[in-house]
Coordinates of C-alpha atoms in Angstrom, one line a residue:
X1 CA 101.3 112.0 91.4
X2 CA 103.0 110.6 94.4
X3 CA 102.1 110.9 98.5
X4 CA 104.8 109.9 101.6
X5 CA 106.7 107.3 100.1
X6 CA 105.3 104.9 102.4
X7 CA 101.3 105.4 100.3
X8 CA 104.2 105.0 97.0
X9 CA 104.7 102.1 98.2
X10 CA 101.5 100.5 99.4
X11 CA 100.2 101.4 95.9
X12 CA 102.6 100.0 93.8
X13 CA 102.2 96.8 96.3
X14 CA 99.0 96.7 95.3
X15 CA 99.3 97.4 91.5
X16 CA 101.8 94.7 91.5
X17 CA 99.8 92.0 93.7
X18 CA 96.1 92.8 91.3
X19 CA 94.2 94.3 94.6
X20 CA 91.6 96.3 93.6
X21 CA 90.4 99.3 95.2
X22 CA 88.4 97.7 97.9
X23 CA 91.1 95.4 98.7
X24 CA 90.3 92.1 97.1
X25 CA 92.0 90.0 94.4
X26 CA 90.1 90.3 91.0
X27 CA 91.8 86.9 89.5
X28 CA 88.6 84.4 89.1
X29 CA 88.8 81.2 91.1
X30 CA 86.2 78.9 89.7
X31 CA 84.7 78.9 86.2
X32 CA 81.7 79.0 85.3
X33 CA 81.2 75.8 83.6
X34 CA 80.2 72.6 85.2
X35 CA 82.5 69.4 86.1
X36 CA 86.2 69.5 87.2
X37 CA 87.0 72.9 85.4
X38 CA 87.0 75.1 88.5
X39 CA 89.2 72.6 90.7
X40 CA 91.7 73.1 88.2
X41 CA 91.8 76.8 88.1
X42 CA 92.1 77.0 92.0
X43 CA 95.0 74.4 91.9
X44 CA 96.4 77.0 89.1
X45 CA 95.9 79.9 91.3
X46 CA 97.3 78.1 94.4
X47 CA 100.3 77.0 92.4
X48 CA 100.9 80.6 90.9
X49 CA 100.8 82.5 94.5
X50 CA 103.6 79.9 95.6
X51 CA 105.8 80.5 93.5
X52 CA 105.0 84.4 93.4
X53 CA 107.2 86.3 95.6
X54 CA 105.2 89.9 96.6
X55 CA 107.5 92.9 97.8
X56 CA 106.4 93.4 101.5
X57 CA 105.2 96.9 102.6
X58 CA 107.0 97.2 105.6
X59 CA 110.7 98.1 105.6
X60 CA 111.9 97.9 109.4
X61 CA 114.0 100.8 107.9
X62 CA 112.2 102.9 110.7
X63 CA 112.9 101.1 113.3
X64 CA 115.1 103.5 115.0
X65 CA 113.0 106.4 114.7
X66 CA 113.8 108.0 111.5
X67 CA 112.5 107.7 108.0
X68 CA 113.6 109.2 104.6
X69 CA 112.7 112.1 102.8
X70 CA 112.8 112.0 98.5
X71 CA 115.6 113.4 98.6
X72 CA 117.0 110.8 100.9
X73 CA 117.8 112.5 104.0
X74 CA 117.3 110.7 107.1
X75 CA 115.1 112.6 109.6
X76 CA 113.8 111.9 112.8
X77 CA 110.0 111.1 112.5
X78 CA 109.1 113.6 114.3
X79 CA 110.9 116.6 112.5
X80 CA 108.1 119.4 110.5
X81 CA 108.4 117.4 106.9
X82 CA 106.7 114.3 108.3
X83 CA 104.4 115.9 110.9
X84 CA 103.2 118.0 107.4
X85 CA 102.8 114.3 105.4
X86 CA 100.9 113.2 108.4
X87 CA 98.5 116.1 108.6
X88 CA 98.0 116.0 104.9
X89 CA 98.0 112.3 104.7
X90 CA 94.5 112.8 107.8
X91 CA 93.6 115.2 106.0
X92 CA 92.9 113.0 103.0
X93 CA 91.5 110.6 105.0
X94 CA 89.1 112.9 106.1
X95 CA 88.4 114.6 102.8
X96 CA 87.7 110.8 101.4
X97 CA 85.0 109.8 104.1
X98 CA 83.4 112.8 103.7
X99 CA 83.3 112.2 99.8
X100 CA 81.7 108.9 100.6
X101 CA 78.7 110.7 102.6
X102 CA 78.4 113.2 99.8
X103 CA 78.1 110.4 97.3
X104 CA 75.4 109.2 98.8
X105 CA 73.6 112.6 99.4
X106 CA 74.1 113.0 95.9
X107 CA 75.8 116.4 96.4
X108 CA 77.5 117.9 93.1
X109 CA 80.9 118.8 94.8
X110 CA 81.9 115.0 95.1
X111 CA 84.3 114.8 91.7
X112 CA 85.9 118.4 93.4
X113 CA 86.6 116.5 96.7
X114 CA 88.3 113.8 94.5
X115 CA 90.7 116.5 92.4
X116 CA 91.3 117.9 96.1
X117 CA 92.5 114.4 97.3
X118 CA 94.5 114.3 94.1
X119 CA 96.4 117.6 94.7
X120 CA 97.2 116.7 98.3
X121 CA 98.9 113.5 96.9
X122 CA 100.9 116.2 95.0
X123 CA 101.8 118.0 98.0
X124 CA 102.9 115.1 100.1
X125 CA 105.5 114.7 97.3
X126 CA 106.2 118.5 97.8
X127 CA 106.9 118.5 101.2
X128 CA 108.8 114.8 101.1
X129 CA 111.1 117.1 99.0
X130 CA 113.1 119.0 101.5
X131 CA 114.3 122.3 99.5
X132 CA 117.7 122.6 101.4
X133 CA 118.6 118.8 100.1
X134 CA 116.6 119.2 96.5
X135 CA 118.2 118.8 93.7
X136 CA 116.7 119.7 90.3
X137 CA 116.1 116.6 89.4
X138 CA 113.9 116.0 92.3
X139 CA 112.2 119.8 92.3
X140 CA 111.2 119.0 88.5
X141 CA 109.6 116.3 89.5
X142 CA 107.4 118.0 92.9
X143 CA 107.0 121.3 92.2
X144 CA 103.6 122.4 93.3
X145 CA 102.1 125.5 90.9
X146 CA 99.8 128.3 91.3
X147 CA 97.2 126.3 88.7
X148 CA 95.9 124.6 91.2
X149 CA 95.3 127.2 93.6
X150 CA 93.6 129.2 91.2
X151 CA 91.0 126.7 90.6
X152 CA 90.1 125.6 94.0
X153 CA 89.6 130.0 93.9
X154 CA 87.1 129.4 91.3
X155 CA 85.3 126.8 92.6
X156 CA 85.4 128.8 96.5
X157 CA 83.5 131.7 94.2
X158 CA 80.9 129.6 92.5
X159 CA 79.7 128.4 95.7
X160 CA 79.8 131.3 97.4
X161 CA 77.3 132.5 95.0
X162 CA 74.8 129.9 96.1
X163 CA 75.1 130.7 99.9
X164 CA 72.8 133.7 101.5
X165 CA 74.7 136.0 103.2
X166 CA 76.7 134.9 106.4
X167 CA 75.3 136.2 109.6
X168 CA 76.2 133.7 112.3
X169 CA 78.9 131.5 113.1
X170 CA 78.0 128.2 111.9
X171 CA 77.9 124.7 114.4
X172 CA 79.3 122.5 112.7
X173 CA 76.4 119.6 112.3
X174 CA 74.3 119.5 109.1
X175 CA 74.2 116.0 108.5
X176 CA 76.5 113.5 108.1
X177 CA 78.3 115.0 104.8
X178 CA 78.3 118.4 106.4
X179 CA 79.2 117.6 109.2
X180 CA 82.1 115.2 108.0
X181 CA 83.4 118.1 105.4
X182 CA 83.4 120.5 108.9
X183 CA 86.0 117.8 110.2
X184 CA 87.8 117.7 107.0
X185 CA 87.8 121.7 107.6
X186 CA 89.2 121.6 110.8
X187 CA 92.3 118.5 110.3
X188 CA 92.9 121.2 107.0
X189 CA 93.3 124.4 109.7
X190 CA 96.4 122.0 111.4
X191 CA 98.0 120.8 108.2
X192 CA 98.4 124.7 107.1
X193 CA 99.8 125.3 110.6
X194 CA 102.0 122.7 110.5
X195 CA 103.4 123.2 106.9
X196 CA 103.8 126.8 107.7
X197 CA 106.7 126.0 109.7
X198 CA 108.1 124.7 106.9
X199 CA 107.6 127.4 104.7
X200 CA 109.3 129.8 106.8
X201 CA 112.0 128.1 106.7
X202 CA 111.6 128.2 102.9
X203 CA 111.6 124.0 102.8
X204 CA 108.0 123.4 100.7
X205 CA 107.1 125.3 97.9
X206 CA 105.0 128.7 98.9
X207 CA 102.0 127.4 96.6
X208 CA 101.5 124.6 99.4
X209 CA 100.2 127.0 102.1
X210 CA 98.6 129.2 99.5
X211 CA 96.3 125.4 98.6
X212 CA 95.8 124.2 102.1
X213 CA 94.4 127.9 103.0
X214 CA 91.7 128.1 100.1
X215 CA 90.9 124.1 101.6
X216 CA 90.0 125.2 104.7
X217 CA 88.6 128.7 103.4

């Protein structure tokens, strides 16, 4: 699965340079034993990075105010297809706090926010893919499908069977989780707005929207 090619690129920098996910080198300095041993594995490890050359994440390729799409184009960076990868890529941002709070509430739908994070990686590569420049090589590779879709539908209805009926509006507040999954809600509502400018004019697949509505249902 693949996000803006700028989060491709960040990952594979990171894959490539052994950062974990919280940022830090797992290679092992020192050893555990006593005497010289450890001095010698730092000299290694400081010889090693010298002589390591890591691919830099930034490209200066945007300098000028455009950026590419997967299919190559070269848009402006403020045309629909990256305003969509920037309200999805807030959107995940969101969605991934707000799993962090309901970790630590110990609430059930945490491994559901993840597969949602997951499926919005997908649909960054969708929208990336410009359907008026697509070829099939690249729409084999980002399509988005109904699958998806139907099972954020089942999970929408298993919940719903929990909840009393709905007689109010509802503040959004709650506690930190809720309250962080209301903000999630609402950065959803503008990524659907956004990337249904694209789909009228037929540039993301149609299963998009159809996703980012049942998110923000």
């Amino acid at each position: 699965m693949a996000a803006s090619m700028r989060q491709v690129l960040r990952s594979l920098v990171a894959l490539r340079c052994g950062v974990t996910a919280w940022g830090c080198s797992g290679r092992r300095l020192y050893s555990s034993g006593t005497g010289g041993g450890g001095r010698e594995v730092e000299e290694s490890s400081q010889r090693e990075t010298k002589t390591k050359t890591f691919p830099k994440i930034y490209t200066k390729t945007g300098d000028k105010g455009y950026s590419s799409t997967y299919t190559g184009e070269r848009r402006p960076k403020d045309d629909l297809v990256f305003e969509a990868l920037g309200a999805t890529d807030e959107l995940s941002s969101a969605l991934g706090l707000a799993r962090e709070f309901c970790l630590d509430a110990s609430l059930q739908c945490v491994s559901q926010l993840e597969k949602i994070q997951c499926m919005l990686q997908d649909i960054g590569s969708n929208i990336a893919t410009p359907l008026s420049s697509a070829r099939d090589s690249h729409k084999v590779r980002t399509t988005f499908s109904a699958d998806p879709v139907q099972e954020l539908e089942r999970w929408i209805d298993e919940y719903t069977l929990q909840l009393p009926p709905l007689a109010s509006f509802i503040l959004p507040s709650g506690g930190k989780a809720s309250a962080s999954l209301h903000v999630a809600r609402a950065v959803c509502r503008r990524a659907e707005r956004v990337t249904f400018k694209l789909l009228q004019l037929e540039e993301a697949d149609p299963n998009v929207g159809k996703y980012l509505n049942r998110t923000c249902s």
